[in-house]
Each structure stands twice: as C-alpha cells, then as structure tokens.
PDB file of C-alpha atoms in Angstrom:
ATOM      1  CA  MET A   1      30.113 -25.931 -74.740  1.00  0.00           C
ATOM      2  CA  ASN A   2      27.463 -24.106 -76.030  1.00  0.00           C
ATOM      3  CA  SER A   3      27.822 -25.168 -79.456  1.00  0.00           C
ATOM      4  CA  LEU A   4      27.486 -29.293 -78.553  1.00  0.00           C
ATOM      5  CA  ILE A   5      23.850 -28.556 -76.659  1.00  0.00           C
ATOM      6  CA  ARG A   6      23.072 -26.844 -79.649  1.00  0.00           C
ATOM      7  CA  LYS A   7      23.490 -29.203 -82.053  1.00  0.00           C
ATOM      8  CA  ILE A   8      22.069 -32.071 -79.581  1.00  0.00           C
ATOM      9  CA  SER A   9      19.169 -29.195 -79.335  1.00  0.00           C
ATOM     10  CA  MET A  10      18.977 -29.496 -83.300  1.00  0.00           C
ATOM     11  CA  ALA A  11      19.722 -33.101 -83.964  1.00  0.00           C
ATOM     12  CA  MET A  12      16.930 -34.227 -81.058  1.00  0.00           C
ATOM     13  CA  PRO A  13      14.030 -31.331 -81.547  1.00  0.00           C
ATOM     14  CA  LEU A  14      11.495 -31.146 -78.677  1.00  0.00           C
ATOM     15  CA  THR A  15       8.223 -30.545 -78.828  1.00  0.00           C
ATOM     16  CA  GLU A  16       6.026 -29.426 -75.498  1.00  0.00           C
ATOM     17  CA  SER A  17       3.772 -32.549 -76.075  1.00  0.00           C
ATOM     18  CA  LEU A  18       5.911 -34.783 -76.014  1.00  0.00           C
ATOM     19  CA  MET A  19       9.024 -33.803 -73.694  1.00  0.00           C
ATOM     20  CA  SER A  20       7.905 -30.627 -71.313  1.00  0.00           C
ATOM     21  CA  GLN A  21      11.552 -30.677 -69.536  1.00  0.00           C
ATOM     22  CA  ARG A  22      14.875 -31.839 -70.299  1.00  0.00           C
ATOM     23  CA  THR A  23      18.225 -31.390 -68.790  1.00  0.00           C
ATOM     24  CA  ILE A  24      21.946 -31.642 -70.226  1.00  0.00           C
ATOM     25  CA  CYS A  25      24.715 -31.090 -68.075  1.00  0.00           C
ATOM     26  CA  THR A  26      28.342 -31.628 -67.363  1.00  0.00           C
ATOM     27  CA  ASN A  27      30.572 -33.397 -64.734  1.00  0.00           C
ATOM     28  CA  ILE A  28      32.766 -30.396 -63.244  1.00  0.00           C
ATOM     29  CA  ARG A  29      35.642 -33.140 -63.078  1.00  0.00           C
ATOM     30  CA  PHE A  30      35.318 -34.578 -66.003  1.00  0.00           C
ATOM     31  CA  PRO A  31      33.778 -31.514 -68.811  1.00  0.00           C
ATOM     32  CA  THR A  32      33.406 -34.296 -71.400  1.00  0.00           C
ATOM     33  CA  PHE A  33      31.381 -36.641 -69.610  1.00  0.00           C
ATOM     34  CA  LEU A  34      27.601 -35.071 -70.766  1.00  0.00           C
ATOM     35  CA  GLN A  35      24.603 -35.925 -68.553  1.00  0.00           C
ATOM     36  CA  VAL A  36      21.410 -36.227 -70.225  1.00  0.00           C
ATOM     37  CA  SER A  37      17.979 -37.084 -68.283  1.00  0.00           C
ATOM     38  CA  SER A  38      15.474 -38.940 -68.564  1.00  0.00           C
ATOM     39  CA  PRO A  39      12.305 -37.091 -71.131  1.00  0.00           C
ATOM     40  CA  LEU A  40       9.676 -36.495 -69.356  1.00  0.00           C
ATOM     41  CA  LEU A  41       6.433 -37.426 -71.434  1.00  0.00           C
ATOM     42  CA  ALA A  42       3.213 -35.573 -70.557  1.00  0.00           C
ATOM     43  CA  GLU A  43      -0.052 -35.484 -73.362  1.00  0.00           C
ATOM     44  CA  PRO A  44      -2.577 -31.928 -72.875  1.00  0.00           C
ATOM     45  CA  LEU A  45      -5.582 -32.709 -71.322  1.00  0.00           C
ATOM     46  CA  LYS A  46      -8.148 -34.388 -72.196  1.00  0.00           C
ATOM     47  CA  LYS A  47     -11.303 -32.221 -72.842  1.00  0.00           C
ATOM     48  CA  LYS A  48     -13.949 -33.163 -70.629  1.00  0.00           C
ATOM     49  CA  LYS A  49     -16.865 -34.700 -73.174  1.00  0.00           C
ATOM     50  CA  LYS A  50     -20.280 -32.486 -72.311  1.00  0.00           C
ATOM     51  CA  MET A  51     -23.083 -35.312 -72.035  1.00  0.00           C
ATOM     52  CA  ASP A  52     -26.733 -34.413 -72.974  1.00  0.00           C
ATOM     53  CA  PRO A  53     -28.325 -33.178 -69.328  1.00  0.00           C
ATOM     54  CA  GLN A  54     -31.352 -36.150 -70.584  1.00  0.00           C
ATOM     55  CA  ILE A  55     -28.582 -38.574 -71.049  1.00  0.00           C
ATOM     56  CA  LEU A  56     -27.679 -38.221 -67.448  1.00  0.00           C
ATOM     57  CA  LYS A  57     -30.823 -37.509 -65.820  1.00  0.00           C
ATOM     58  CA  ALA A  58     -31.848 -41.097 -67.543  1.00  0.00           C
ATOM     59  CA  ARG A  59     -28.497 -43.176 -66.336  1.00  0.00           C
ATOM     60  CA  GLU A  60     -29.833 -41.280 -63.388  1.00  0.00           C
ATOM     61  CA  GLU A  61     -33.662 -42.658 -63.022  1.00  0.00           C
ATOM     62  CA  ARG A  62     -32.641 -46.274 -64.636  1.00  0.00           C
ATOM     63  CA  ARG A  63     -29.977 -45.965 -61.371  1.00  0.00           C
ATOM     64  CA  ARG A  64     -32.989 -44.784 -59.467  1.00  0.00           C
ATOM     65  CA  LYS A  65     -35.428 -47.908 -60.353  1.00  0.00           C
ATOM     66  CA  ARG A  66     -32.748 -50.532 -59.975  1.00  0.00           C
ATOM     67  CA  LEU A  67     -32.257 -49.924 -56.055  1.00  0.00           C
ATOM     68  CA  GLU A  68     -35.867 -49.219 -55.476  1.00  0.00           C
ATOM     69  CA  LYS A  69     -35.569 -52.887 -57.172  1.00  0.00           C
ATOM     70  CA  SER A  70     -33.329 -54.515 -55.080  1.00  0.00           C
ATOM     71  CA  ILE A  71     -34.907 -53.065 -51.900  1.00  0.00           C
ATOM     72  CA  LYS A  72     -38.421 -54.214 -52.582  1.00  0.00           C
ATOM     73  CA  LYS A  73     -37.052 -57.785 -53.294  1.00  0.00           C
ATOM     74  CA  LEU A  74     -35.692 -56.910 -49.731  1.00  0.00           C
ATOM     75  CA  GLU A  75     -38.365 -56.463 -48.150  1.00  0.00           C
ATOM     76  CA  LYS A  76     -40.186 -58.945 -49.984  1.00  0.00           C
ATOM     77  CA  ASN A  77     -37.456 -61.950 -48.855  1.00  0.00           C
ATOM     78  CA  THR A  78     -38.175 -60.461 -44.752  1.00  0.00           C
ATOM     79  CA  LYS A  79     -41.926 -62.653 -44.993  1.00  0.00           C
ATOM     80  CA  GLN A  80     -39.236 -65.857 -46.271  1.00  0.00           C
ATOM     81  CA  LEU A  81     -39.063 -67.683 -43.463  1.00  0.00           C
ATOM     82  CA  LYS A  82     -35.563 -69.628 -43.542  1.00  0.00           C
ATOM     83  CA  PRO A  83     -34.783 -73.571 -45.203  1.00  0.00           C
ATOM     84  CA  ILE A  84     -34.447 -76.133 -43.182  1.00  0.00           C
ATOM     85  CA  GLU A  85     -32.805 -78.764 -44.681  1.00  0.00           C
ATOM     86  CA  GLU A  86     -34.928 -82.019 -43.296  1.00  0.00           C
ATOM     87  CA  ILE A  87     -37.598 -80.311 -44.758  1.00  0.00           C
ATOM     88  CA  GLU A  88     -36.517 -79.332 -48.233  1.00  0.00           C
ATOM     89  CA  TRP A  89     -36.897 -81.543 -51.283  1.00  0.00           C
ATOM     90  CA  PRO A  90     -33.845 -82.196 -53.445  1.00  0.00           C
ATOM     91  CA  ILE A  91     -34.186 -82.194 -57.082  1.00  0.00           C
ATOM     92  CA  SER A  92     -32.946 -85.456 -58.365  1.00  0.00           C
ATOM     93  CA  LEU A  93     -36.152 -86.384 -56.689  1.00  0.00           C
ATOM     94  CA  GLN A  94     -38.066 -83.500 -58.061  1.00  0.00           C
ATOM     95  CA  LYS A  95     -37.615 -84.912 -61.458  1.00  0.00           C
ATOM     96  CA  GLN A  96     -38.201 -88.758 -59.921  1.00  0.00           C
ATOM     97  CA  LYS A  97     -41.420 -87.125 -59.103  1.00  0.00           C
ATOM     98  CA  SER A  98     -43.701 -88.820 -62.504  1.00  0.00           C
ATOM     99  CA  LEU A  99     -40.949 -92.248 -61.495  1.00  0.00           C
ATOM    100  CA  ARG A 100     -42.611 -92.816 -58.010  1.00  0.00           C
ATOM    101  CA  GLU A 101     -46.138 -91.859 -58.468  1.00  0.00           C
ATOM    102  CA  ARG A 102     -48.100 -94.380 -57.235  1.00  0.00           C
ATOM    103  CA  THR A 103     -51.112 -95.555 -60.262  1.00  0.00           C
ATOM    104  CA  GLU A 104     -53.367 -97.107 -57.210  1.00  0.00           C
ATOM    105  CA  THR A 105     -55.293 -95.421 -55.104  1.00  0.00           C
ATOM    106  CA  VAL A 106     -55.214 -97.005 -51.349  1.00  0.00           C
ATOM    107  CA  SER A 107     -57.578 -95.345 -48.343  1.00  0.00           C
ATOM    108  CA  GLN A 108     -55.288 -94.985 -45.851  1.00  0.00           C
ATOM    109  CA  PRO A 109     -56.849 -93.230 -43.754  1.00  0.00           C
ATOM    110  CA  GLN A 110     -60.524 -95.607 -43.718  1.00  0.00           C
ATOM    111  CA  GLN A 111     -57.262 -98.682 -43.127  1.00  0.00           C
ATOM    112  CA  GLY A 112     -55.545 -97.332 -40.113  1.00  0.00           C
ATOM    113  CA  GLN A 113     -59.178 -97.030 -39.269  1.00  0.00           C
ATOM    114  CA  GLU A 114     -60.508-100.216 -39.604  1.00  0.00           C
ATOM    115  CA  ILE A 115     -57.309-101.702 -38.008  1.00  0.00           C
ATOM    116  CA  LEU A 116     -58.567 -99.044 -34.575  1.00  0.00           C
ATOM    117  CA  LYS A 117     -61.528-100.652 -34.333  1.00  0.00           C
ATOM    118  CA  ALA A 118     -59.790-103.909 -34.320  1.00  0.00           C
ATOM    119  CA  TRP A 119     -57.149-103.494 -31.815  1.00  0.00           C
ATOM    120  CA  ARG A 120     -59.630-101.129 -29.459  1.00  0.00           C
ATOM    121  CA  SER A 121     -62.220-104.237 -29.438  1.00  0.00           C
ATOM    122  CA  TYR A 122     -59.189-106.331 -28.855  1.00  0.00           C
ATOM    123  CA  LYS A 123     -58.620-104.247 -25.226  1.00  0.00           C
ATOM    124  CA  TYR A 124     -61.565-104.883 -24.812  1.00  0.00           C
ATOM    125  CA  GLN A 125     -62.160-108.498 -24.788  1.00  0.00           C
ATOM    126  CA  GLN A 126     -58.811-108.683 -22.822  1.00  0.00           C
ATOM    127  CA  SER A 127     -59.624-105.860 -19.585  1.00  0.00           C
ATOM    128  CA  LEU A 128     -63.349-108.120 -19.830  1.00  0.00           C
ATOM    129  CA  GLN A 129     -61.422-111.666 -19.616  1.00  0.00           C
ATOM    130  CA  GLU A 130     -58.560-110.071 -16.851  1.00  0.00           C
ATOM    131  CA  MET A 131     -61.088-108.624 -14.644  1.00  0.00           C
ATOM    132  CA  LYS A 132     -63.675-111.541 -15.002  1.00  0.00           C
ATOM    133  CA  MET A 133     -60.260-113.841 -13.431  1.00  0.00           C
ATOM    134  CA  ILE A 134     -59.785-111.659 -11.084  1.00  0.00           C
ATOM    135  CA  ASP A 135     -63.826-111.651  -9.765  1.00  0.00           C
ATOM    136  CA  ARG A 136     -63.383-115.316  -9.976  1.00  0.00           C
ATOM    137  CA  ILE A 137     -59.854-115.516  -7.921  1.00  0.00           C
ATOM    138  CA  SER A 138     -61.687-113.335  -5.276  1.00  0.00           C
ATOM    139  CA  SER A 139     -65.069-114.861  -4.781  1.00  0.00           C
ATOM    140  CA  SER A 140     -63.067-118.378  -4.213  1.00  0.00           C
ATOM    141  CA  GLN A 141     -60.912-117.016  -1.914  1.00  0.00           C
ATOM    142  CA  MET A 142     -63.384-115.935   0.155  1.00  0.00           C
ATOM    143  CA  GLN A 143     -65.682-119.009  -0.185  1.00  0.00           C
ATOM    144  CA  ALA A 144     -62.656-120.723   1.329  1.00  0.00           C
ATOM    145  CA  LEU A 145     -61.574-118.433   4.296  1.00  0.00           C
ATOM    146  CA  GLU A 146     -65.673-119.449   5.098  1.00  0.00           C
ATOM    147  CA  GLN A 147     -64.543-122.858   5.203  1.00  0.00           C
ATOM    148  CA  LEU A 148     -61.608-121.788   7.249  1.00  0.00           C
ATOM    149  CA  ARG A 149     -63.815-119.912   9.948  1.00  0.00           C
ATOM    150  CA  ALA A 150     -65.759-122.589  10.101  1.00  0.00           C
ATOM    151  CA  ILE A 151     -63.614-125.392  10.891  1.00  0.00           C
ATOM    152  CA  SER A 152     -61.405-123.473  13.246  1.00  0.00           C
ATOM    153  CA  GLU A 153     -61.286-119.616  14.497  1.00  0.00           C
ATOM    154  CA  ASP A 154     -58.302-119.513  15.060  1.00  0.00           C
ATOM    155  CA  LEU A 155     -56.401-121.004  12.348  1.00  0.00           C
ATOM    156  CA  TYR A 156     -58.948-118.623   9.683  1.00  0.00           C
ATOM    157  CA  ILE A 157     -57.426-114.711  11.861  1.00  0.00           C
ATOM    158  CA  LYS A 158     -54.228-116.344  11.429  1.00  0.00           C
ATOM    159  CA  ALA A 159     -54.977-116.569   7.397  1.00  0.00           C
ATOM    160  CA  ILE A 160     -56.126-112.870   7.263  1.00  0.00           C
ATOM    161  CA  GLN A 161     -52.955-111.495   9.517  1.00  0.00           C
ATOM    162  CA  MET A 162     -50.283-109.507   7.267  1.00  0.00           C
ATOM    163  CA  ASP A 163     -46.824-111.949   5.840  1.00  0.00           C
ATOM    164  CA  ASP A 164     -44.374-108.879   7.625  1.00  0.00           C
ATOM    165  CA  SER A 165     -41.883-110.465   5.665  1.00  0.00           C
ATOM    166  CA  LEU A 166     -43.298-109.879   2.219  1.00  0.00           C
ATOM    167  CA  LEU A 167     -43.742-106.050   3.026  1.00  0.00           C
ATOM    168  CA  PRO A 168     -39.652-105.024   2.991  1.00  0.00           C
ATOM    169  CA  PHE A 169     -39.438-106.119   0.258  1.00  0.00           C
ATOM    170  CA  THR A 170     -36.618-105.219  -1.901  1.00  0.00           C
ATOM    171  CA  ALA A 171     -35.474-105.927  -5.815  1.00  0.00           C
ATOM    172  CA  VAL A 172     -31.562-105.161  -7.756  1.00  0.00           C
ATOM    173  CA  GLY A 173     -32.667-106.177 -10.885  1.00  0.00           C
ATOM    174  CA  PRO A 174     -30.276-105.282 -13.520  1.00  0.00           C
ATOM    175  CA  SER A 175     -29.322-101.764 -14.910  1.00  0.00           C
ATOM    176  CA  SER A 176     -30.253-100.406 -18.949  1.00  0.00           C
ATOM    177  CA  THR A 177     -26.477 -99.855 -19.193  1.00  0.00           C
ATOM    178  CA  PRO A 178     -24.287-101.217 -17.559  1.00  0.00           C
ATOM    179  CA  PRO A 179     -21.271 -99.174 -16.583  1.00  0.00           C
ATOM    180  CA  ILE A 180     -17.517 -99.861 -18.006  1.00  0.00           C
ATOM    181  CA  VAL A 181     -15.136-101.175 -15.554  1.00  0.00           C
ATOM    182  CA  GLY A 182     -11.949 -99.142 -15.424  1.00  0.00           C
ATOM    183  CA  TYR A 183     -13.261 -97.265 -18.198  1.00  0.00           C
ATOM    184  CA  ASP A 184     -12.378 -93.192 -18.269  1.00  0.00           C
ATOM    185  CA  ILE A 185     -15.113 -90.968 -20.010  1.00  0.00           C
ATOM    186  CA  LEU A 186     -12.834 -88.490 -22.101  1.00  0.00           C
ATOM    187  CA  ASP A 187     -13.145 -84.442 -23.003  1.00  0.00           C
ATOM    188  CA  GLY A 188     -14.543 -84.329 -26.853  1.00  0.00           C
ATOM    189  CA  GLU A 189     -14.538 -81.805 -29.486  1.00  0.00           C
ATOM    190  CA  TYR A 190     -17.944 -80.367 -30.632  1.00  0.00           C
ATOM    191  CA  ILE A 191     -17.298 -79.204 -34.126  1.00  0.00           C
ATOM    192  CA  ASP A 192     -20.871 -76.294 -34.958  1.00  0.00           C
ATOM    193  CA  GLU A 193     -21.458 -77.342 -38.384  1.00  0.00           C
ATOM    194  CA  THR A 194     -24.699 -75.892 -39.079  1.00  0.00           C
ATOM    195  CA  PRO A 195     -25.093 -74.509 -42.350  1.00  0.00           C
ATOM    196  CA  LYS A 196     -25.889 -70.340 -41.953  1.00  0.00           C
ATOM    197  CA  TRP A 197     -28.098 -68.898 -44.032  1.00  0.00           C
ATOM    198  CA  LYS A 198     -28.156 -65.535 -44.746  1.00  0.00           C
TER     199      LYS A 198
END
C-alpha cells in the first residue's frame, strides 16, 4: 500500500506553492478503494509595495481639497431658495426668446394711465349726475308736500307718516349654488403630489 502511495506521489509531484496539503487514504472495508482529497491551491502572500511617502501625502492632500470644495459648495447652496415650478422659465421658451421678442416698443404705463384718467373722469361725471338727480327729486318732493299742506293739513300729516307695511321687508332670492336634491357627498382621497426639493 505504501509503495502505491509513493508511486502516486512520484507521478504527481506536489510543490508547496501549488498545493499546501493533499491526503490519500483507503477505506477499511474496501482496501483497494483509494480516496484522494481535493487539492487545496494556494499561493504565497503578495508583498506590500512600498509607496513613496510624498505620493501618499499628495493623494491625501487631493482628497482633503475635494472635501473642502464640496463643503464650500454646500455652504453656498444654503442661501439658495427652493425653486418654484410656476416661476421657472422652461428651456423650450428660453430657446424661443429671440422669436418672441417684440420689435415695436409700446409704452404700457403711459397708456394705462390715460385709460385710468378717462375712467376716473367718467365715474366723476356719473356721480355728479346722480347727485343732481337726487337733489331734483327731493326738491320736487318738498314742493309737492308744501302744496299738499296748503290744501289740507290732515292729508299732509298722513303723507309724512311712515308706512309700517314697508319695514318688515323680506326677500328670498336664488342662491349662487343651489343644492342638488338627493346628492350624497363622497369622501375623496387627497394625494399630495408636491415635488420635494433636496
């Protein structure tokens, strides 16, 4: 048996660099049955390359500068306000800026002031006419009451008395949004789709 093991070991020479350990054994019940363990491959440890201390120092310096730069960038962005989508100018419109610009200059503020001035004068004239009409009606009413007093004192007293039937005035008009008869209000779901800015 030993001679067989020697023959196998001579046929397959094992070096320490390729195989650290490999065993060959036989079974007790079956002596002719040889069992060979799987080869455990290994190689010597690689020696650490000695780095130049200046190169290591330069790498560390670059890494530190990168970190400082990113910190400065973050500090700048703290003052920056969150963007509002409604106010942002889309890129498609930015590209069409030259096409959309007006060649003619229209003085909008001056035109608006002229319209405002015309509107003010119109409203002033309208209020003057209303005041004149109210004065005319009240003066004609007073003249009619004076003439009625000259004709009959009893009719004058009845004319200046207040009509009680006009005071408890109630009016029911159509509401702006009339309710729908037999409508059951459903509880809806609210999904917040507000974009989060980081």
